[in-house]
mmCIF file of C-alpha atoms in Angstrom:
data_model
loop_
_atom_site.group_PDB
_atom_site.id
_atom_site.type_symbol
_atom_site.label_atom_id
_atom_site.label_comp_id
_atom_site.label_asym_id
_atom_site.label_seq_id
_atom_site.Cartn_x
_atom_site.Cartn_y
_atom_site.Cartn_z
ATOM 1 C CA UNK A 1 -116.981 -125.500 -118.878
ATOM 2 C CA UNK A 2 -120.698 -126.061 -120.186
ATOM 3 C CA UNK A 3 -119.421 -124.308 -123.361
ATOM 4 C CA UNK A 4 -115.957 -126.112 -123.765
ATOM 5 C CA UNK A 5 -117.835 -129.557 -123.666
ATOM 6 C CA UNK A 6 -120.789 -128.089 -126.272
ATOM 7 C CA UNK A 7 -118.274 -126.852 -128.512
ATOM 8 C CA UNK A 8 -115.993 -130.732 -128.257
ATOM 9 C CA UNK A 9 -119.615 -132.423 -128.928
ATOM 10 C CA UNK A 10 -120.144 -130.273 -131.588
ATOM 11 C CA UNK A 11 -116.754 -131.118 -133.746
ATOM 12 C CA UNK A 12 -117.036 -134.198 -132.878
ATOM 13 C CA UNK A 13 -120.218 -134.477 -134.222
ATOM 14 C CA UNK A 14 -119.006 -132.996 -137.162
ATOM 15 C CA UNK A 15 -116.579 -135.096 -137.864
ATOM 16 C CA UNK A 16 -118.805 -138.099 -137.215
ATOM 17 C CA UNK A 17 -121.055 -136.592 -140.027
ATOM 18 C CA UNK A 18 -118.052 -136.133 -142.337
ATOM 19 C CA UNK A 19 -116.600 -139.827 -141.868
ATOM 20 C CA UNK A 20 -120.530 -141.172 -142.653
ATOM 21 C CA UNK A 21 -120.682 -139.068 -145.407
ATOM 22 C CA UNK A 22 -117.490 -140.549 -146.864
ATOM 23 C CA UNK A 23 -118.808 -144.292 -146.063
ATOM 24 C CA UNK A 24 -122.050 -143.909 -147.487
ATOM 25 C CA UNK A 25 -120.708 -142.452 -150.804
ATOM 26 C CA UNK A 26 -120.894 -144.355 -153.708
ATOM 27 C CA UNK A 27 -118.234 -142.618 -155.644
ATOM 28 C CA UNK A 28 -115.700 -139.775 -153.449
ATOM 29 C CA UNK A 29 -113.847 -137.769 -156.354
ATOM 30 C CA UNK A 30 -110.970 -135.607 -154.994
ATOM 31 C CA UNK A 31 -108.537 -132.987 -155.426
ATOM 32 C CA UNK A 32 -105.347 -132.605 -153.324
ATOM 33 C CA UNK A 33 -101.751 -132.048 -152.973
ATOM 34 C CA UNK A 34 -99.316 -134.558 -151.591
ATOM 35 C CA UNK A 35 -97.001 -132.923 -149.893
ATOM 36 C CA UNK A 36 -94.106 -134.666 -148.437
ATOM 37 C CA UNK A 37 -90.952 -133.627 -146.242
ATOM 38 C CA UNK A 38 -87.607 -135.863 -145.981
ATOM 39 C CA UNK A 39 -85.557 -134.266 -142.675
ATOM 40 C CA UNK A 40 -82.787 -136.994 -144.394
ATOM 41 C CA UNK A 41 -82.538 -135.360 -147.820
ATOM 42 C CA UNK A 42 -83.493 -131.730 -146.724
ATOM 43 C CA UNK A 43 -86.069 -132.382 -149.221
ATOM 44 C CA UNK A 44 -89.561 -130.987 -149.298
ATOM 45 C CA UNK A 45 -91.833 -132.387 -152.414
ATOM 46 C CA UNK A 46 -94.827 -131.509 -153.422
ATOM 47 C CA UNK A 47 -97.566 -132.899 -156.046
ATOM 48 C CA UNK A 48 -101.094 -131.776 -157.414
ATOM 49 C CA UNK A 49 -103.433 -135.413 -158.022
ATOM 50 C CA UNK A 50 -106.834 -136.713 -158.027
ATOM 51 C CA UNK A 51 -108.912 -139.807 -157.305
ATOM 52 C CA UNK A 52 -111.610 -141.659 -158.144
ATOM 53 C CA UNK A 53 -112.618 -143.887 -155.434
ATOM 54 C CA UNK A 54 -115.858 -146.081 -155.665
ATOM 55 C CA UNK A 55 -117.437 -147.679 -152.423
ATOM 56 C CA UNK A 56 -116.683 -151.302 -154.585
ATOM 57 C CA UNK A 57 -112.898 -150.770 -153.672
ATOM 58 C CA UNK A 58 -112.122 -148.989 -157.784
ATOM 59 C CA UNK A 59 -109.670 -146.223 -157.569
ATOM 60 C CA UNK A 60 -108.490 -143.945 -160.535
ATOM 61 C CA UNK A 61 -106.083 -141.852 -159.074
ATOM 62 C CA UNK A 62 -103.658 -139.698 -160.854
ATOM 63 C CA UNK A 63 -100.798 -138.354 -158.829
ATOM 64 C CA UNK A 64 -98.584 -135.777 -160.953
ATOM 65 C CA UNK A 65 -98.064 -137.242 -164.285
ATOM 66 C CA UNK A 66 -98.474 -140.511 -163.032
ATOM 67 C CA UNK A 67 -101.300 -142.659 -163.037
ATOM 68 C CA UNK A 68 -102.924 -145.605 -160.762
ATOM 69 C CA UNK A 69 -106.312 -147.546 -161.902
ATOM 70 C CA UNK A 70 -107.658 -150.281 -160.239
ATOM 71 C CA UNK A 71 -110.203 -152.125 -161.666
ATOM 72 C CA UNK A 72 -111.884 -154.519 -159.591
ATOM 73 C CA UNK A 73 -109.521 -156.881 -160.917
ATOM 74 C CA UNK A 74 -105.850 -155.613 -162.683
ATOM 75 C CA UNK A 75 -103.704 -152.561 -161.376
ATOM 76 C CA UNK A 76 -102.829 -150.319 -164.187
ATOM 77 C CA UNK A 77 -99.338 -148.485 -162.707
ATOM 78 C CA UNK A 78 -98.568 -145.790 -165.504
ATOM 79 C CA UNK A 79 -95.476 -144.084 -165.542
ATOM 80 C CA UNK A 80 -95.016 -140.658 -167.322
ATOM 81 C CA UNK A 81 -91.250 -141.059 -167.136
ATOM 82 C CA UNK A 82 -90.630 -144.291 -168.138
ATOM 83 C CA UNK A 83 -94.010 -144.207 -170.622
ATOM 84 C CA UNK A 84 -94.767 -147.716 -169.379
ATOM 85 C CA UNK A 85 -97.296 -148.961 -168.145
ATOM 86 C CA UNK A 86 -97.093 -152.191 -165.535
ATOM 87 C CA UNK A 87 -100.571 -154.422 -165.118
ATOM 88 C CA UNK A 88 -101.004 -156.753 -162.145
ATOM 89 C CA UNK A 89 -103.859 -159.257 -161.323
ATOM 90 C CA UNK A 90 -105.097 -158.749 -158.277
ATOM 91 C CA UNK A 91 -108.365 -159.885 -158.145
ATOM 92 C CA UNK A 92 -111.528 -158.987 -155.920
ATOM 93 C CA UNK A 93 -109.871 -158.851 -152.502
ATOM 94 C CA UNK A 94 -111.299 -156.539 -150.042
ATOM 95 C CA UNK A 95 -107.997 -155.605 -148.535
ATOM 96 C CA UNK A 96 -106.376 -154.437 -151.694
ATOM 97 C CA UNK A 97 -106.519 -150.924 -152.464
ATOM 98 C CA UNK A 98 -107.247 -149.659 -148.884
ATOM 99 C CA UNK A 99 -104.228 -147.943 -148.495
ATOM 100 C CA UNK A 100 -105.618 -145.482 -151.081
ATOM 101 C CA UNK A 101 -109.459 -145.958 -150.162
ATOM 102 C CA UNK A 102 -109.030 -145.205 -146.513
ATOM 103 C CA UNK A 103 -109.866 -142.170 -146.468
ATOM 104 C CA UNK A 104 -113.375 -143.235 -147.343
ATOM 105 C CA UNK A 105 -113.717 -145.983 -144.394
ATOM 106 C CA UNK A 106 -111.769 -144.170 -141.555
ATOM 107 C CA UNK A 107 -113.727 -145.651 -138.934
ATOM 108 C CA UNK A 108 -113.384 -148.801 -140.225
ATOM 109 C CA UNK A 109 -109.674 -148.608 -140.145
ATOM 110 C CA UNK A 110 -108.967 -146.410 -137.075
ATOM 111 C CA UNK A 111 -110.228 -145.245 -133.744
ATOM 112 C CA UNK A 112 -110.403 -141.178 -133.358
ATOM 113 C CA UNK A 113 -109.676 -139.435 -130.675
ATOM 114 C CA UNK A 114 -110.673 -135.469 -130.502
ATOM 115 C CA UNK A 115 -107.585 -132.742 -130.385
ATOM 116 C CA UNK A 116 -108.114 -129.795 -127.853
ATOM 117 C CA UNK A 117 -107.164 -127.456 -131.240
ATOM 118 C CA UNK A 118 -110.206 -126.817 -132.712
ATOM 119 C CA UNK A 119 -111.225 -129.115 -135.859
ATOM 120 C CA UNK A 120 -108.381 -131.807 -135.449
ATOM 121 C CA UNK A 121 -108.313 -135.006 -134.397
ATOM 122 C CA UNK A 122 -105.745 -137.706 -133.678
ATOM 123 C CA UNK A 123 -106.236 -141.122 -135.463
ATOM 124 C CA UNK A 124 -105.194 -144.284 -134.188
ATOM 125 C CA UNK A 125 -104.952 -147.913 -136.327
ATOM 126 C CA UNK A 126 -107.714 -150.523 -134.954
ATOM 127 C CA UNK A 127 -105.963 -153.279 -133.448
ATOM 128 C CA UNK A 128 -105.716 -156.442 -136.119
ATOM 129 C CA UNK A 129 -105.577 -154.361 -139.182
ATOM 130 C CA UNK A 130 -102.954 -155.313 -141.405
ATOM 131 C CA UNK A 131 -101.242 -153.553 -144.165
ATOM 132 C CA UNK A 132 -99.888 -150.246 -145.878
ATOM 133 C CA UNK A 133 -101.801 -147.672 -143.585
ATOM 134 C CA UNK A 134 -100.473 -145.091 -141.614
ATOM 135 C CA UNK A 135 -100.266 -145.919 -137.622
ATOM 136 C CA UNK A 136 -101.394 -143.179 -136.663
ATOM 137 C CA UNK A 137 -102.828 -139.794 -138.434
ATOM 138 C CA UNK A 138 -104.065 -136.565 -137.629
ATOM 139 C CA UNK A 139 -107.174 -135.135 -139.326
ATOM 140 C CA UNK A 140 -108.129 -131.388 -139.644
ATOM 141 C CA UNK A 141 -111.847 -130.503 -140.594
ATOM 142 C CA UNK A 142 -113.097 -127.430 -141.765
ATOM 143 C CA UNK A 143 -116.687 -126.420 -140.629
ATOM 144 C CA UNK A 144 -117.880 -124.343 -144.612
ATOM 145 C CA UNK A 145 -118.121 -126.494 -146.166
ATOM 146 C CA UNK A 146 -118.117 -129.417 -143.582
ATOM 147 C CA UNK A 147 -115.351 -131.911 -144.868
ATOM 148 C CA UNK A 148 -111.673 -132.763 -144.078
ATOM 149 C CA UNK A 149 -109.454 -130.304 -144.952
ATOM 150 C CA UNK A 150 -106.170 -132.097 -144.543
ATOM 151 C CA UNK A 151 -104.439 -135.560 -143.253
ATOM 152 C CA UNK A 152 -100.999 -135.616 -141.596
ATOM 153 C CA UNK A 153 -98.954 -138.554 -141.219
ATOM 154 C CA UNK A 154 -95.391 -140.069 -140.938
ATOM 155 C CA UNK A 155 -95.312 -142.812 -143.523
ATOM 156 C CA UNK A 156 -93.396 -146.008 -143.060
ATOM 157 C CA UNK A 157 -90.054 -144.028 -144.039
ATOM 158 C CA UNK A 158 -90.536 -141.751 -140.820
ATOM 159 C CA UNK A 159 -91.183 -138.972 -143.500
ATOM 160 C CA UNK A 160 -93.514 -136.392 -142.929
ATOM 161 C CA UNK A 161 -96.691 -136.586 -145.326
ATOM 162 C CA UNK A 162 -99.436 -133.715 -145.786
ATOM 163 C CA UNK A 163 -102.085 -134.136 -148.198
ATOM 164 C CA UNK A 164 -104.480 -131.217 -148.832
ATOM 165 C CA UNK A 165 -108.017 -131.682 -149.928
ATOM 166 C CA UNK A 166 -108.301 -128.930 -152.359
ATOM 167 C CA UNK A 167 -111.943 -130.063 -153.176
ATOM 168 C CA UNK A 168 -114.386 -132.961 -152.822
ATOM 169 C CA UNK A 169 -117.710 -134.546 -154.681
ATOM 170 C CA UNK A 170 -119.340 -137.248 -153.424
ATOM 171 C CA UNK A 171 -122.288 -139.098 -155.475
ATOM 172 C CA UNK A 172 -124.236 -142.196 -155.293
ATOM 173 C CA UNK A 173 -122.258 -144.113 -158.259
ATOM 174 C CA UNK A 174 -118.832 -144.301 -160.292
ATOM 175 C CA UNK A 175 -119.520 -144.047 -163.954
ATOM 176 C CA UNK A 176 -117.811 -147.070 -165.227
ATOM 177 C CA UNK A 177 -116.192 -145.363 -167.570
ATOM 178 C CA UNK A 178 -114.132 -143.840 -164.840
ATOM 179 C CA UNK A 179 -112.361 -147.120 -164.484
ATOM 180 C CA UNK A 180 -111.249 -147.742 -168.430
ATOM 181 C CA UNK A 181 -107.606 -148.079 -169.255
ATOM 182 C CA UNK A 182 -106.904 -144.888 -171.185
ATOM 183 C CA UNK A 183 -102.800 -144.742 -171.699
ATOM 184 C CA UNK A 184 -100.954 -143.344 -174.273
ATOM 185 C CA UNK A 185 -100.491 -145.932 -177.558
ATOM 186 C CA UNK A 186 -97.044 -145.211 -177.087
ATOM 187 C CA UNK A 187 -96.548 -146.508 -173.315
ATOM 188 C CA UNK A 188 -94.829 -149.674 -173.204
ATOM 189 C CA UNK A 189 -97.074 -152.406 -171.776
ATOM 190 C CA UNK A 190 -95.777 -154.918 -169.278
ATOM 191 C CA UNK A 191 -97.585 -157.299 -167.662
ATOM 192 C CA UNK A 192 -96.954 -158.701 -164.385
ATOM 193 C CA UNK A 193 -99.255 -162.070 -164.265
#
């Protein structure tokens, strides 16, 4: 039993060090797959992406062909298919943008509670946050190299998302540079404001 309960403190611990990790980073660059599963269409999709995600609430985040860049102050939405490109003011709000930079502020946003299956965890929404976030998650961990391997969740159309960290760099800054419109002259520019 001694064992059991060293081996919970220890993940748990872990996992504490991973979510501080995250929070303290300046800049969290990733590299995943999005996978998600529709049980209406039978439909099982899948997409390679990345993001850029600065502690200031800046995202670059490029999800197939697609892109997303926030800037502090304008969304850039770019759109492969269409070649057009969509630009929003949204200003410096602290609440904007968190449905992509959670993952960098889970315990802000949620209250964890440790799985009996080694390395996952069950994550709950805090009471009195608002938004686009999932309800409720599950986390899975890996120990080498200790960071989160993957987050489950059922997204607001009860479909089944998976995203897979494939890898994971966390530094002390963004270059601002990572945050510069870069489209193609071609795109069709449409502003929203």
């Amino acid at each position: 039993m001694v064992l059991v309960l060293s081996v919970i403190a220890q993940a748990d611990d872990d996992f504490d060090r991973i979510k501080n990790r995250l929070a303290e980073a300046g800049c969290v660059r990733l590299e995943f797959v999005s996978i998600i599963e529709s049980e209406i269409f039978d439909l099982v999709d899948s997409m390679r992406g990345t993001a850029c995600l600065a502690s200031d609430g800046r995202y670059y985040v490029t999800l197939g062909p697609d892109n997303y860049l926030y800037d502090g102050r304008l969304l850039y939405s770019f759109s492969h298919e269409n070649n057009q490109v969509l630009i929003e003011e949204v200003g410096d709000t602290t609440d904007y943008g968190r449905e992509i930079t959670f993952v960098t502020r889970l315990d802000e946003f949620y209250e964890t509670i440790f799985l009996p299956t080694r390395n996952r965890y069950r994550l709950f929404l805090r009471s009195g946050i608002t938004g686009d976030l999932p309800d409720s998650m599950t986390v899975v961990i890996d120990g080498d190299p200790l960071a989160i391997r993957r987050i489950e969740f059922y997204d607001i159309n009860d479909e089944f998302n998976r995203i897979e960290l494939l890898s994971r760099q966390l530094d002390s800054v963004c270059a601002d540079d990572d945050f510069i419109p870069a489209f193609p002259d071609s795109a069709e520019t449409v502003k929203l404001f």
